[in-house]
Short mmCIF file of C-alpha atoms in Angstrom, two decimals:
data_model
loop_
_atom_site.label_atom_id
_atom_site.label_comp_id
_atom_site.label_asym_id
_atom_site.label_seq_id
_atom_site.Cartn_x
_atom_site.Cartn_y
_atom_site.Cartn_z
CA MET A 171 0.00 0.00 0.00
CA GLY A 172 1.42 3.37 -1.03
CA ALA A 173 1.91 6.41 1.16
CA ARG A 174 -1.04 8.20 -0.46
CA GLN A 175 -3.41 5.31 0.22
CA THR A 176 -2.19 5.03 3.82
CA GLY A 177 -2.72 8.75 4.27
CA ARG A 178 -6.29 8.52 2.93
CA LEU A 179 -7.04 5.54 5.14
CA ASN A 180 -5.75 7.40 8.22
CA ALA A 181 -7.79 10.47 7.24
CA ARG A 182 -10.94 8.34 6.98
CA ARG A 183 -10.21 6.80 10.38
CA ASP A 184 -9.76 10.28 11.85
CA ASP A 185 -13.04 11.39 10.23
CA ARG A 186 -14.83 8.39 11.74
CA ARG A 187 -13.34 9.11 15.18
CA ASP A 188 -14.48 12.73 14.92
CA LEU A 189 -17.96 11.61 13.90
CA VAL A 190 -18.15 9.11 16.78
CA ALA A 191 -17.02 11.83 19.23
CA LEU A 192 -19.62 14.23 17.83
CA VAL A 193 -22.41 11.65 18.12
CA HIS A 194 -21.29 10.77 21.65
CA ASP A 195 -21.29 14.44 22.66
CA ALA A 196 -24.77 14.90 21.21
CA ALA A 197 -25.98 11.77 23.01
CA VAL A 198 -24.76 12.89 26.44
CA ARG A 199 -27.68 14.16 28.47
CA ARG A 200 -26.96 17.60 29.89
CA ILE A 201 -28.41 18.28 33.32
CA LEU A 202 -28.47 21.84 34.66
CA VAL A 203 -28.73 22.36 38.42
CA GLY A 204 -29.61 25.75 39.85
CA TYR A 205 -27.61 25.88 43.09
CA ASP A 206 -27.79 28.50 45.84
CA GLY A 207 -26.53 26.50 48.83
CA SER A 208 -29.99 26.07 50.38
CA GLU A 209 -31.37 22.75 51.63
CA GLY A 210 -33.60 22.54 48.57
CA ALA A 211 -30.61 23.14 46.31
CA ARG A 212 -28.72 20.32 48.04
CA ARG A 213 -31.62 18.00 47.34
CA ALA A 214 -31.64 19.22 43.73
CA LEU A 215 -27.96 18.34 43.50
CA ASP A 216 -28.69 14.85 44.83
CA ARG A 217 -31.50 14.48 42.30
CA ALA A 218 -29.15 15.56 39.50
CA VAL A 219 -26.62 12.93 40.61
CA ASP A 220 -29.35 10.27 40.39
CA GLU A 221 -30.40 11.55 36.95
CA ALA A 222 -26.80 11.57 35.72
CA ARG A 223 -26.20 8.07 37.04
CA ASP A 224 -29.33 6.74 35.34
CA SER A 225 -28.64 8.43 32.00
CA ARG A 226 -24.85 8.87 32.01
CA GLY A 227 -25.55 12.59 31.96
CA ARG A 228 -23.22 15.52 32.37
CA ILE A 229 -24.02 17.88 35.25
CA VAL A 230 -23.65 21.64 34.97
CA VAL A 231 -24.08 23.54 38.24
CA LEU A 232 -25.14 27.18 37.99
CA SER A 233 -25.05 29.65 40.85
CA VAL A 234 -26.56 33.08 40.24
CA ALA A 235 -25.66 36.29 42.03
CA ASN A 236 -29.01 38.06 42.12
CA LEU A 237 -28.31 41.64 41.08
CA PRO A 238 -30.98 44.31 40.67
CA LEU A 239 -29.07 45.91 37.76
CA SER A 240 -27.32 44.13 34.91
CA PRO A 241 -23.55 44.51 35.34
CA ASP A 242 -23.19 44.35 31.56
CA GLY A 243 -25.85 46.95 30.76
CA PRO A 244 -25.26 50.66 30.14
CA ARG A 245 -25.40 52.95 33.13
CA HIS A 246 -27.31 56.19 33.02
CA PHE A 247 -26.61 57.57 36.47
CA GLY A 248 -23.77 59.25 38.36
CA THR A 249 -21.34 61.84 37.12
CA LEU A 250 -18.69 61.68 34.44
CA ASP A 251 -15.83 61.51 36.92
CA ASP A 252 -17.13 58.63 39.08
CA ILE A 253 -16.09 55.81 36.73
CA SER A 254 -14.24 53.03 38.49
CA ALA A 255 -10.75 51.97 37.45
CA ARG A 256 -12.23 48.47 37.04
CA GLU A 257 -14.79 49.70 34.48
CA GLY A 258 -14.98 47.18 31.65
CA ALA A 259 -12.96 44.52 33.50
CA ALA A 260 -14.27 40.98 33.66
CA LEU A 261 -16.54 40.31 36.59
CA SER A 262 -15.38 37.88 39.24
CA PRO A 263 -17.86 35.84 41.25
CA PRO A 264 -18.83 37.16 44.68
CA PRO A 265 -17.50 35.19 47.68
CA ASP A 266 -20.89 33.59 48.43
CA VAL A 267 -21.13 32.26 44.86
CA VAL A 268 -17.58 30.87 45.10
CA ALA A 269 -18.54 29.14 48.37
CA GLN A 270 -21.70 27.68 46.80
CA LEU A 271 -19.85 26.33 43.77
CA THR A 272 -17.06 24.91 45.95
CA GLU A 273 -19.65 23.13 48.08
CA ALA A 274 -21.39 21.75 44.99
CA ARG A 275 -18.07 20.59 43.51
CA ASN A 276 -17.22 18.76 46.75
CA VAL A 277 -20.62 17.03 46.90
CA LEU A 278 -20.35 15.95 43.27
CA ALA A 279 -16.75 14.77 43.65
CA ALA A 280 -17.79 12.61 46.62
CA ALA A 281 -20.49 11.11 44.39
CA GLY A 282 -17.95 10.44 41.63
CA HIS A 283 -19.01 13.23 39.25
CA ASP A 284 -16.83 15.84 37.62
CA ALA A 285 -19.30 18.63 36.91
CA GLU A 286 -18.96 21.88 35.07
CA LEU A 287 -19.36 24.82 37.44
CA SER A 288 -20.75 28.11 36.20
CA TRP A 289 -22.02 31.38 37.62
CA ALA A 290 -24.02 34.31 36.35
CA ALA A 291 -25.00 37.74 37.60
CA GLY A 292 -28.54 39.02 37.23
CA GLU A 293 -32.06 37.73 37.64
CA PRO A 294 -31.86 33.98 38.53
CA ALA A 295 -34.74 32.69 36.37
CA GLN A 296 -33.43 34.48 33.28
CA ALA A 297 -29.86 33.27 33.93
CA ILE A 298 -31.05 29.67 34.33
CA VAL A 299 -33.01 29.78 31.07
CA GLU A 300 -30.13 31.41 29.16
CA THR A 301 -27.68 28.83 30.49
CA ALA A 302 -30.05 25.96 29.66
CA VAL A 303 -30.31 27.20 26.08
CA ARG A 304 -26.54 27.79 25.80
CA ILE A 305 -25.56 24.31 27.02
CA ARG A 306 -28.53 22.61 25.33
CA ALA A 307 -29.77 21.20 28.65
CA GLU A 308 -32.35 18.46 28.51
CA VAL A 309 -33.15 18.63 32.22
CA ILE A 310 -33.14 21.46 34.74
CA VAL A 311 -33.20 20.48 38.42
CA LEU A 312 -34.15 23.13 40.99
CA GLY A 313 -34.94 23.25 44.68
CA GLU A 314 -38.59 23.05 45.68
CA HIS A 315 -38.77 26.75 46.58
CA HIS A 316 -38.61 27.51 42.84
CA HIS A 317 -42.01 26.01 41.96
CA GLY A 318 -43.26 29.30 40.48
CA PHE A 319 -40.27 29.31 38.17
CA LEU A 320 -40.95 25.71 37.14
CA SER A 321 -44.47 26.56 36.01
CA SER A 322 -43.27 29.43 33.82
CA LEU A 323 -40.22 27.67 32.42
CA SER A 324 -41.88 26.30 29.31
CA ALA A 325 -43.05 29.78 28.36
CA ARG A 326 -39.55 31.23 28.75
CA THR A 327 -37.42 28.68 26.93
CA SER A 328 -37.23 27.88 23.26
CA ARG A 329 -36.15 24.33 24.09
CA PRO A 330 -39.37 22.33 24.13
CA ARG A 331 -37.53 19.10 24.94
CA CYS A 332 -36.06 20.57 28.12
CA SER A 333 -37.90 19.45 31.24
CA ALA A 334 -37.69 20.92 34.73
CA LEU A 335 -37.56 18.66 37.75
CA PRO A 336 -38.16 19.73 41.32
CA ALA A 337 -35.81 18.39 43.97
CA ALA A 338 -37.05 15.32 45.81
CA THR A 339 -38.76 16.27 49.05
#
């Protein structure tokens, strides 16, 4: 077999591997957990672990710093000389969000899961929906104190196959 034929054969093998990896990635169930450190959120994390175990899913934990104003939006208040030196710099998570994500990571590590940890600033329901759309989540697991959000979720998301699960009580 000549060098050209060997090269084509290797290229086809690489293409097949890429296709298998793509199909595997698409087949992995993505589970989003809204986590705020509360008892309900801990139960939601446990429920997500069960879901991931049953479906070989990938868990993404989201903690949201509830801010009344969008940190990314334009500001129309103050004076021209009161701009911070940090203006335009990347936001870093507040200490309570770091603590929540660290706690979630430790719980998941003890259960044998390596989850993706994420945070957002803003209105929690909106951040959860935006993250679910971005990661193509199939399941969102929330603590039971978010029942009002669960009922409005289908109206907010463009992902009709995404279902919301309350934490086990």
